[in-house]
Amino acid sequence: MKIFLDTANVDSIQKYSEMGVIDGITTNPTLLSKETGNPIKTMKKIVEIVRGPVSLEIVATTFDRMMEESLKLAEYGENVVVKVPMTVDGLKVVKALTNKGIKTNVTLIFSANQALLAAKAGATYVSPFIGRLDDIGSEGLNLVSEIIQIFVGYEYTTQVLVASVRHPLHVIESAKMGADVVTLPPEILDKMIKHPLSDKGLDLFLSDWKKIEKDNPNLSF
Ligand code: E4P
């Protein structure tokens, strides 16, 4: 399963990319609104520093304007994936961009029907927002399972990109179901790295090594 970072923060992207576990980035207008500076420059910078796919979202709502924005975003780099909202015009945009060889990520997916239509339109990725479903008392992970079942059954190549992830258990369950990608806020990645027994174990190893050093003052690897 690929792991994308769900952020528009360039420092975070640089920091986590160095760990070698990040395969791509997803952004959205809300994430960009949390950053200082010109959002266009920020998006261009992210595309420049990341090798993998970077989802950049359009904000127009009518076909012509959506296409205009999409084509401009696609020019930022070969790794750009145009993030398109799940609407009637959005599906038309996905079809048109797919015909031009431009990758798309259909965002704001809350039902299996929406995912099916996005796949039929040729989407590269669909993004079910599982945390927002959990927030309203619906089981977000059930949606992931349904979409995977449909895509596998009909051999759609559209990838399931699990979004709106709220905790590490969402990641484990998505992986067990066979999701193609999960996109994670940096805080969740931090929680996945940490385990109290890892910290405790390391402290013990280091203190035991210090004892060895005490008896062998000139030790070095
Ligand atoms: C990513 O593509 C989505 O925009 C993001 O995961 C949404 O997450 P949220 O529901 O926490 O805003």
PDB file of C-alpha atoms and ligand atoms in Angstrom:
ATOM      1  CA  MET A   1       0.000   0.000   0.000  1.00  0.00           C
ATOM      2  CA  LYS A   2       1.289   3.430  -0.907  1.00  0.00           C
ATOM      3  CA  ILE A   3       1.398   6.163   1.726  1.00  0.00           C
ATOM      4  CA  PHE A   4       0.779   9.766   0.737  1.00  0.00           C
ATOM      5  CA  LEU A   5       1.181  12.733   3.072  1.00  0.00           C
ATOM      6  CA  ASP A   6      -1.978  14.850   3.391  1.00  0.00           C
ATOM      7  CA  THR A   7      -0.503  18.316   3.842  1.00  0.00           C
ATOM      8  CA  ALA A   8       0.518  21.496   2.052  1.00  0.00           C
ATOM      9  CA  ASN A   9       3.316  22.179   4.531  1.00  0.00           C
ATOM     10  CA  VAL A  10       6.611  22.159   2.639  1.00  0.00           C
ATOM     11  CA  ASP A  11       8.735  21.642   5.789  1.00  0.00           C
ATOM     12  CA  SER A  12       6.702  18.581   6.772  1.00  0.00           C
ATOM     13  CA  ILE A  13       6.904  17.213   3.244  1.00  0.00           C
ATOM     14  CA  GLN A  14      10.695  17.604   3.276  1.00  0.00           C
ATOM     15  CA  LYS A  15      11.021  16.089   6.751  1.00  0.00           C
ATOM     16  CA  TYR A  16       8.884  13.014   6.109  1.00  0.00           C
ATOM     17  CA  SER A  17      10.187  12.435   2.586  1.00  0.00           C
ATOM     18  CA  GLU A  18      13.666  11.959   4.077  1.00  0.00           C
ATOM     19  CA  MET A  19      12.310   8.949   6.015  1.00  0.00           C
ATOM     20  CA  GLY A  20      11.721   7.159   2.718  1.00  0.00           C
ATOM     21  CA  VAL A  21       8.120   6.163   3.476  1.00  0.00           C
ATOM     22  CA  ILE A  22       6.193   8.802   1.518  1.00  0.00           C
ATOM     23  CA  ASP A  23       5.065   7.900  -2.000  1.00  0.00           C
ATOM     24  CA  GLY A  24       3.146  11.070  -2.831  1.00  0.00           C
ATOM     25  CA  ILE A  25       1.223  14.087  -1.536  1.00  0.00           C
ATOM     26  CA  THR A  26      -2.396  15.191  -1.403  1.00  0.00           C
ATOM     27  CA  THR A  27      -3.394  18.799  -0.848  1.00  0.00           C
ATOM     28  CA  ASN A  28      -6.697  20.641  -0.784  1.00  0.00           C
ATOM     29  CA  PRO A  29      -7.806  24.280  -0.377  1.00  0.00           C
ATOM     30  CA  THR A  30      -8.282  23.830   3.395  1.00  0.00           C
ATOM     31  CA  LEU A  31      -4.729  22.516   3.828  1.00  0.00           C
ATOM     32  CA  LEU A  32      -3.370  25.386   1.698  1.00  0.00           C
ATOM     33  CA  SER A  33      -5.319  27.907   3.788  1.00  0.00           C
ATOM     34  CA  LYS A  34      -3.326  26.787   6.843  1.00  0.00           C
ATOM     35  CA  GLU A  35      -0.008  27.780   5.230  1.00  0.00           C
ATOM     36  CA  THR A  36       1.485  31.246   4.906  1.00  0.00           C
ATOM     37  CA  GLY A  37       2.613  32.701   1.573  1.00  0.00           C
ATOM     38  CA  ASN A  38       1.303  32.450  -1.956  1.00  0.00           C
ATOM     39  CA  PRO A  39      -0.604  29.154  -2.405  1.00  0.00           C
ATOM     40  CA  ILE A  40       0.294  28.939  -6.100  1.00  0.00           C
ATOM     41  CA  LYS A  41       3.999  29.138  -5.239  1.00  0.00           C
ATOM     42  CA  THR A  42       3.465  26.563  -2.496  1.00  0.00           C
ATOM     43  CA  MET A  43       1.816  24.120  -4.902  1.00  0.00           C
ATOM     44  CA  LYS A  44       4.594  24.607  -7.462  1.00  0.00           C
ATOM     45  CA  LYS A  45       7.250  24.087  -4.791  1.00  0.00           C
ATOM     46  CA  ILE A  46       5.612  20.827  -3.609  1.00  0.00           C
ATOM     47  CA  VAL A  47       5.465  19.510  -7.172  1.00  0.00           C
ATOM     48  CA  GLU A  48       9.141  20.405  -7.599  1.00  0.00           C
ATOM     49  CA  ILE A  49      10.447  18.732  -4.426  1.00  0.00           C
ATOM     50  CA  VAL A  50       8.317  15.561  -4.544  1.00  0.00           C
ATOM     51  CA  ARG A  51       9.059  12.786  -7.030  1.00  0.00           C
ATOM     52  CA  GLY A  52       5.752  10.934  -6.634  1.00  0.00           C
ATOM     53  CA  PRO A  53       2.224  12.024  -7.490  1.00  0.00           C
ATOM     54  CA  VAL A  54       0.991  15.339  -6.047  1.00  0.00           C
ATOM     55  CA  SER A  55      -2.761  15.950  -5.976  1.00  0.00           C
ATOM     56  CA  LEU A  56      -3.644  19.621  -6.544  1.00  0.00           C
ATOM     57  CA  GLU A  57      -7.286  20.609  -6.340  1.00  0.00           C
ATOM     58  CA  ILE A  58      -9.245  22.776  -8.755  1.00  0.00           C
ATOM     59  CA  VAL A  59     -11.730  25.246  -7.262  1.00  0.00           C
ATOM     60  CA  ALA A  60     -13.945  26.166 -10.246  1.00  0.00           C
ATOM     61  CA  THR A  61     -17.359  24.516 -10.453  1.00  0.00           C
ATOM     62  CA  THR A  62     -18.300  24.750 -14.135  1.00  0.00           C
ATOM     63  CA  PHE A  63     -16.804  22.574 -16.865  1.00  0.00           C
ATOM     64  CA  ASP A  64     -14.965  25.224 -18.914  1.00  0.00           C
ATOM     65  CA  ARG A  65     -13.413  26.941 -15.896  1.00  0.00           C
ATOM     66  CA  MET A  66     -12.591  23.572 -14.310  1.00  0.00           C
ATOM     67  CA  MET A  67     -10.785  22.483 -17.490  1.00  0.00           C
ATOM     68  CA  GLU A  68      -8.905  25.784 -17.630  1.00  0.00           C
ATOM     69  CA  GLU A  69      -7.679  25.374 -14.041  1.00  0.00           C
ATOM     70  CA  SER A  70      -6.885  21.688 -14.536  1.00  0.00           C
ATOM     71  CA  LEU A  71      -4.721  22.319 -17.593  1.00  0.00           C
ATOM     72  CA  LYS A  72      -2.821  25.063 -15.756  1.00  0.00           C
ATOM     73  CA  LEU A  73      -2.207  22.797 -12.751  1.00  0.00           C
ATOM     74  CA  ALA A  74      -1.069  19.962 -15.022  1.00  0.00           C
ATOM     75  CA  GLU A  75       1.626  22.279 -16.381  1.00  0.00           C
ATOM     76  CA  TYR A  76       3.271  22.549 -12.935  1.00  0.00           C
ATOM     77  CA  GLY A  77       4.887  19.147 -13.477  1.00  0.00           C
ATOM     78  CA  GLU A  78       4.508  15.626 -14.822  1.00  0.00           C
ATOM     79  CA  ASN A  79       3.706  14.307 -11.341  1.00  0.00           C
ATOM     80  CA  VAL A  80       0.607  16.504 -10.922  1.00  0.00           C
ATOM     81  CA  VAL A  81      -2.671  14.700 -10.319  1.00  0.00           C
ATOM     82  CA  VAL A  82      -5.656  17.015 -10.776  1.00  0.00           C
ATOM     83  CA  LYS A  83      -8.042  16.717  -7.863  1.00  0.00           C
ATOM     84  CA  VAL A  84     -11.600  17.057  -9.106  1.00  0.00           C
ATOM     85  CA  PRO A  85     -14.754  17.249  -6.957  1.00  0.00           C
ATOM     86  CA  MET A  86     -17.448  14.598  -7.355  1.00  0.00           C
ATOM     87  CA  THR A  87     -20.033  16.534  -9.376  1.00  0.00           C
ATOM     88  CA  VAL A  88     -21.624  16.185 -12.816  1.00  0.00           C
ATOM     89  CA  ASP A  89     -19.162  18.681 -14.295  1.00  0.00           C
ATOM     90  CA  GLY A  90     -16.398  17.028 -12.308  1.00  0.00           C
ATOM     91  CA  LEU A  91     -17.064  13.685 -14.018  1.00  0.00           C
ATOM     92  CA  LYS A  92     -17.006  15.408 -17.422  1.00  0.00           C
ATOM     93  CA  VAL A  93     -13.668  16.975 -16.492  1.00  0.00           C
ATOM     94  CA  VAL A  94     -12.274  13.581 -15.439  1.00  0.00           C
ATOM     95  CA  LYS A  95     -13.263  12.079 -18.793  1.00  0.00           C
ATOM     96  CA  ALA A  96     -11.710  14.985 -20.734  1.00  0.00           C
ATOM     97  CA  LEU A  97      -8.485  14.980 -18.691  1.00  0.00           C
ATOM     98  CA  THR A  98      -8.174  11.195 -18.965  1.00  0.00           C
ATOM     99  CA  ASN A  99      -8.438  11.497 -22.753  1.00  0.00           C
ATOM    100  CA  LYS A 100      -5.539  13.953 -22.630  1.00  0.00           C
ATOM    101  CA  GLY A 101      -3.451  11.574 -20.492  1.00  0.00           C
ATOM    102  CA  ILE A 102      -3.734  13.767 -17.378  1.00  0.00           C
ATOM    103  CA  LYS A 103      -4.111  11.920 -14.065  1.00  0.00           C
ATOM    104  CA  THR A 104      -7.084  12.675 -11.818  1.00  0.00           C
ATOM    105  CA  ASN A 105      -8.128  12.133  -8.218  1.00  0.00           C
ATOM    106  CA  VAL A 106     -11.878  12.354  -7.644  1.00  0.00           C
ATOM    107  CA  THR A 107     -12.333  13.844  -4.221  1.00  0.00           C
ATOM    108  CA  LEU A 108     -15.257  14.029  -1.775  1.00  0.00           C
ATOM    109  CA  ILE A 109     -16.343  10.429  -2.372  1.00  0.00           C
ATOM    110  CA  PHE A 110     -18.943   9.356   0.195  1.00  0.00           C
ATOM    111  CA  SER A 111     -20.691   6.431  -1.552  1.00  0.00           C
ATOM    112  CA  ALA A 112     -19.806   3.374  -3.617  1.00  0.00           C
ATOM    113  CA  ASN A 113     -22.008   4.701  -6.443  1.00  0.00           C
ATOM    114  CA  GLN A 114     -19.923   7.860  -6.637  1.00  0.00           C
ATOM    115  CA  ALA A 115     -16.733   5.780  -6.746  1.00  0.00           C
ATOM    116  CA  LEU A 116     -18.158   3.568  -9.489  1.00  0.00           C
ATOM    117  CA  LEU A 117     -19.068   6.577 -11.642  1.00  0.00           C
ATOM    118  CA  ALA A 118     -15.654   8.163 -11.101  1.00  0.00           C
ATOM    119  CA  ALA A 119     -13.982   4.903 -12.169  1.00  0.00           C
ATOM    120  CA  LYS A 120     -16.184   4.709 -15.265  1.00  0.00           C
ATOM    121  CA  ALA A 121     -15.181   8.284 -16.161  1.00  0.00           C
ATOM    122  CA  GLY A 122     -11.539   7.126 -16.027  1.00  0.00           C
ATOM    123  CA  ALA A 123     -10.310   8.479 -12.684  1.00  0.00           C
ATOM    124  CA  THR A 124      -6.778   7.497 -11.700  1.00  0.00           C
ATOM    125  CA  TYR A 125      -7.742   7.646  -8.002  1.00  0.00           C
ATOM    126  CA  VAL A 126     -10.954   7.907  -5.993  1.00  0.00           C
ATOM    127  CA  SER A 127     -10.777   9.407  -2.515  1.00  0.00           C
ATOM    128  CA  PRO A 128     -13.337   8.066  -0.038  1.00  0.00           C
ATOM    129  CA  PHE A 129     -13.394  10.405   2.997  1.00  0.00           C
ATOM    130  CA  ILE A 130     -13.698   7.873   5.786  1.00  0.00           C
ATOM    131  CA  GLY A 131     -13.187  10.128   8.822  1.00  0.00           C
ATOM    132  CA  ARG A 132     -15.973  12.469   7.757  1.00  0.00           C
ATOM    133  CA  LEU A 133     -18.317   9.465   7.445  1.00  0.00           C
ATOM    134  CA  ASP A 134     -17.294   8.268  10.916  1.00  0.00           C
ATOM    135  CA  ASP A 135     -18.002  11.807  12.149  1.00  0.00           C
ATOM    136  CA  ILE A 136     -21.679  11.464  11.146  1.00  0.00           C
ATOM    137  CA  GLY A 137     -22.078   7.977  12.619  1.00  0.00           C
ATOM    138  CA  SER A 138     -21.506   6.011   9.411  1.00  0.00           C
ATOM    139  CA  GLU A 139     -18.696   3.412   9.181  1.00  0.00           C
ATOM    140  CA  GLY A 140     -16.173   4.959   6.771  1.00  0.00           C
ATOM    141  CA  LEU A 141     -14.145   1.768   6.387  1.00  0.00           C
ATOM    142  CA  ASN A 142     -17.235  -0.082   5.082  1.00  0.00           C
ATOM    143  CA  LEU A 143     -17.177   2.271   2.127  1.00  0.00           C
ATOM    144  CA  VAL A 144     -13.547   1.394   1.399  1.00  0.00           C
ATOM    145  CA  SER A 145     -14.414  -2.305   1.484  1.00  0.00           C
ATOM    146  CA  GLU A 146     -17.380  -1.829  -0.888  1.00  0.00           C
ATOM    147  CA  ILE A 147     -15.347   0.175  -3.390  1.00  0.00           C
ATOM    148  CA  ILE A 148     -12.513  -2.367  -3.404  1.00  0.00           C
ATOM    149  CA  GLN A 149     -14.999  -5.203  -3.932  1.00  0.00           C
ATOM    150  CA  ILE A 150     -16.541  -3.413  -6.930  1.00  0.00           C
ATOM    151  CA  PHE A 151     -13.238  -2.378  -8.500  1.00  0.00           C
ATOM    152  CA  VAL A 152     -11.721  -5.854  -8.118  1.00  0.00           C
ATOM    153  CA  GLY A 153     -14.865  -7.542  -9.473  1.00  0.00           C
ATOM    154  CA  TYR A 154     -14.948  -5.433 -12.605  1.00  0.00           C
ATOM    155  CA  GLU A 155     -11.165  -5.037 -12.928  1.00  0.00           C
ATOM    156  CA  TYR A 156     -11.204  -1.239 -12.779  1.00  0.00           C
ATOM    157  CA  THR A 157      -7.677   0.147 -12.685  1.00  0.00           C
ATOM    158  CA  THR A 158      -8.782   3.192 -10.663  1.00  0.00           C
ATOM    159  CA  GLN A 159      -6.867   3.218  -7.379  1.00  0.00           C
ATOM    160  CA  VAL A 160      -8.606   3.495  -4.020  1.00  0.00           C
ATOM    161  CA  LEU A 161      -6.985   6.372  -2.099  1.00  0.00           C
ATOM    162  CA  VAL A 162      -8.279   6.368   1.468  1.00  0.00           C
ATOM    163  CA  ALA A 163      -8.632   9.974   2.681  1.00  0.00           C
ATOM    164  CA  SER A 164      -9.822  11.824   5.779  1.00  0.00           C
ATOM    165  CA  VAL A 165      -7.847   9.388   7.917  1.00  0.00           C
ATOM    166  CA  ARG A 166      -8.180  10.103  11.636  1.00  0.00           C
ATOM    167  CA  HIS A 167      -6.112   7.462  13.462  1.00  0.00           C
ATOM    168  CA  PRO A 168      -3.582   4.625  12.944  1.00  0.00           C
ATOM    169  CA  LEU A 169      -6.290   1.941  13.062  1.00  0.00           C
ATOM    170  CA  HIS A 170      -7.774   3.413   9.874  1.00  0.00           C
ATOM    171  CA  VAL A 171      -4.410   2.717   8.232  1.00  0.00           C
ATOM    172  CA  ILE A 172      -4.164  -0.897   9.405  1.00  0.00           C
ATOM    173  CA  GLU A 173      -7.736  -1.680   8.376  1.00  0.00           C
ATOM    174  CA  SER A 174      -7.260  -0.015   4.968  1.00  0.00           C
ATOM    175  CA  ALA A 175      -4.103  -2.064   4.411  1.00  0.00           C
ATOM    176  CA  LYS A 176      -5.870  -5.298   5.399  1.00  0.00           C
ATOM    177  CA  MET A 177      -8.643  -4.532   2.904  1.00  0.00           C
ATOM    178  CA  GLY A 178      -6.124  -3.981   0.122  1.00  0.00           C
ATOM    179  CA  ALA A 179      -6.510  -0.220  -0.389  1.00  0.00           C
ATOM    180  CA  ASP A 180      -4.022   1.104  -2.951  1.00  0.00           C
ATOM    181  CA  VAL A 181      -3.138   4.267  -1.036  1.00  0.00           C
ATOM    182  CA  VAL A 182      -3.807   5.983   2.273  1.00  0.00           C
ATOM    183  CA  THR A 183      -3.141   9.679   2.656  1.00  0.00           C
ATOM    184  CA  LEU A 184      -2.114  10.709   6.150  1.00  0.00           C
ATOM    185  CA  PRO A 185      -1.799  13.932   8.088  1.00  0.00           C
ATOM    186  CA  PRO A 186       1.765  14.090   9.535  1.00  0.00           C
ATOM    187  CA  GLU A 187       0.425  13.602  13.114  1.00  0.00           C
ATOM    188  CA  ILE A 188      -0.905  10.161  12.201  1.00  0.00           C
ATOM    189  CA  LEU A 189       2.400   9.137  10.675  1.00  0.00           C
ATOM    190  CA  ASP A 190       4.063  10.197  13.955  1.00  0.00           C
ATOM    191  CA  LYS A 191       1.635   7.998  15.884  1.00  0.00           C
ATOM    192  CA  MET A 192       2.416   5.051  13.574  1.00  0.00           C
ATOM    193  CA  ILE A 193       6.150   5.438  14.228  1.00  0.00           C
ATOM    194  CA  LYS A 194       5.882   5.606  18.000  1.00  0.00           C
ATOM    195  CA  HIS A 195       5.505   2.699  20.420  1.00  0.00           C
ATOM    196  CA  PRO A 196       6.224   2.987  24.161  1.00  0.00           C
ATOM    197  CA  LEU A 197       8.006  -0.395  24.164  1.00  0.00           C
ATOM    198  CA  SER A 198      10.308   0.784  21.348  1.00  0.00           C
ATOM    199  CA  ASP A 199      11.258   3.861  23.420  1.00  0.00           C
ATOM    200  CA  LYS A 200      11.671   1.808  26.599  1.00  0.00           C
ATOM    201  CA  GLY A 201      13.723  -0.844  24.796  1.00  0.00           C
ATOM    202  CA  LEU A 202      16.021   1.750  23.243  1.00  0.00           C
ATOM    203  CA  ASP A 203      16.600   3.437  26.610  1.00  0.00           C
ATOM    204  CA  LEU A 204      17.635   0.068  28.064  1.00  0.00           C
ATOM    205  CA  PHE A 205      19.989  -0.753  25.164  1.00  0.00           C
ATOM    206  CA  LEU A 206      21.641   2.669  25.453  1.00  0.00           C
ATOM    207  CA  SER A 207      22.094   2.483  29.222  1.00  0.00           C
ATOM    208  CA  ASP A 208      23.533  -1.060  28.938  1.00  0.00           C
ATOM    209  CA  TRP A 209      25.956   0.126  26.256  1.00  0.00           C
ATOM    210  CA  LYS A 210      27.086   2.925  28.578  1.00  0.00           C
ATOM    211  CA  LYS A 211      27.959   0.255  31.176  1.00  0.00           C
ATOM    212  CA  ILE A 212      30.090  -1.544  28.579  1.00  0.00           C
ATOM    213  CA  GLU A 213      31.800   1.738  27.659  1.00  0.00           C
ATOM    214  CA  LYS A 214      32.601   2.374  31.299  1.00  0.00           C
ATOM    215  CA  ASP A 215      34.640  -0.847  31.413  1.00  0.00           C
ATOM    216  CA  ASN A 216      36.103  -0.286  27.900  1.00  0.00           C
ATOM    217  CA  PRO A 217      36.880   3.463  27.632  1.00  0.00           C
ATOM    218  CA  ASN A 218      38.272   3.462  24.059  1.00  0.00           C
ATOM    219  CA  LEU A 219      35.476   1.557  22.334  1.00  0.00           C
ATOM    220  CA  SER A 220      34.423   2.678  18.861  1.00  0.00           C
ATOM    221  CA  PHE A 221      32.652   1.037  15.886  1.00  0.00           C
TER     222      PHE A 221
HETATM  223  C1  E4P B   1      -7.353  14.313   1.018  1.00  0.00           C
HETATM  224  O1  E4P B   1      -7.302  14.114  -0.145  1.00  0.00           O
HETATM  225  C2  E4P B   1      -8.501  14.939   1.676  1.00  0.00           C
HETATM  226  O2  E4P B   1      -8.686  16.208   1.173  1.00  0.00           O
HETATM  227  C3  E4P B   1      -8.314  14.951   3.170  1.00  0.00           C
HETATM  228  O3  E4P B   1      -7.846  13.676   3.585  1.00  0.00           O
HETATM  229  C4  E4P B   1      -9.568  15.354   3.923  1.00  0.00           C
HETATM  230  O4  E4P B   1      -9.366  15.153   5.295  1.00  0.00           O
HETATM  231  P1  E4P B   1     -10.281  15.832   6.429  1.00  0.00           P
HETATM  232  O5  E4P B   1     -11.613  15.180   6.406  1.00  0.00           O
HETATM  233  O6  E4P B   1      -9.530  15.568   7.689  1.00  0.00           O
HETATM  234  O7  E4P B   1     -10.357  17.292   6.095  1.00  0.00           O
END
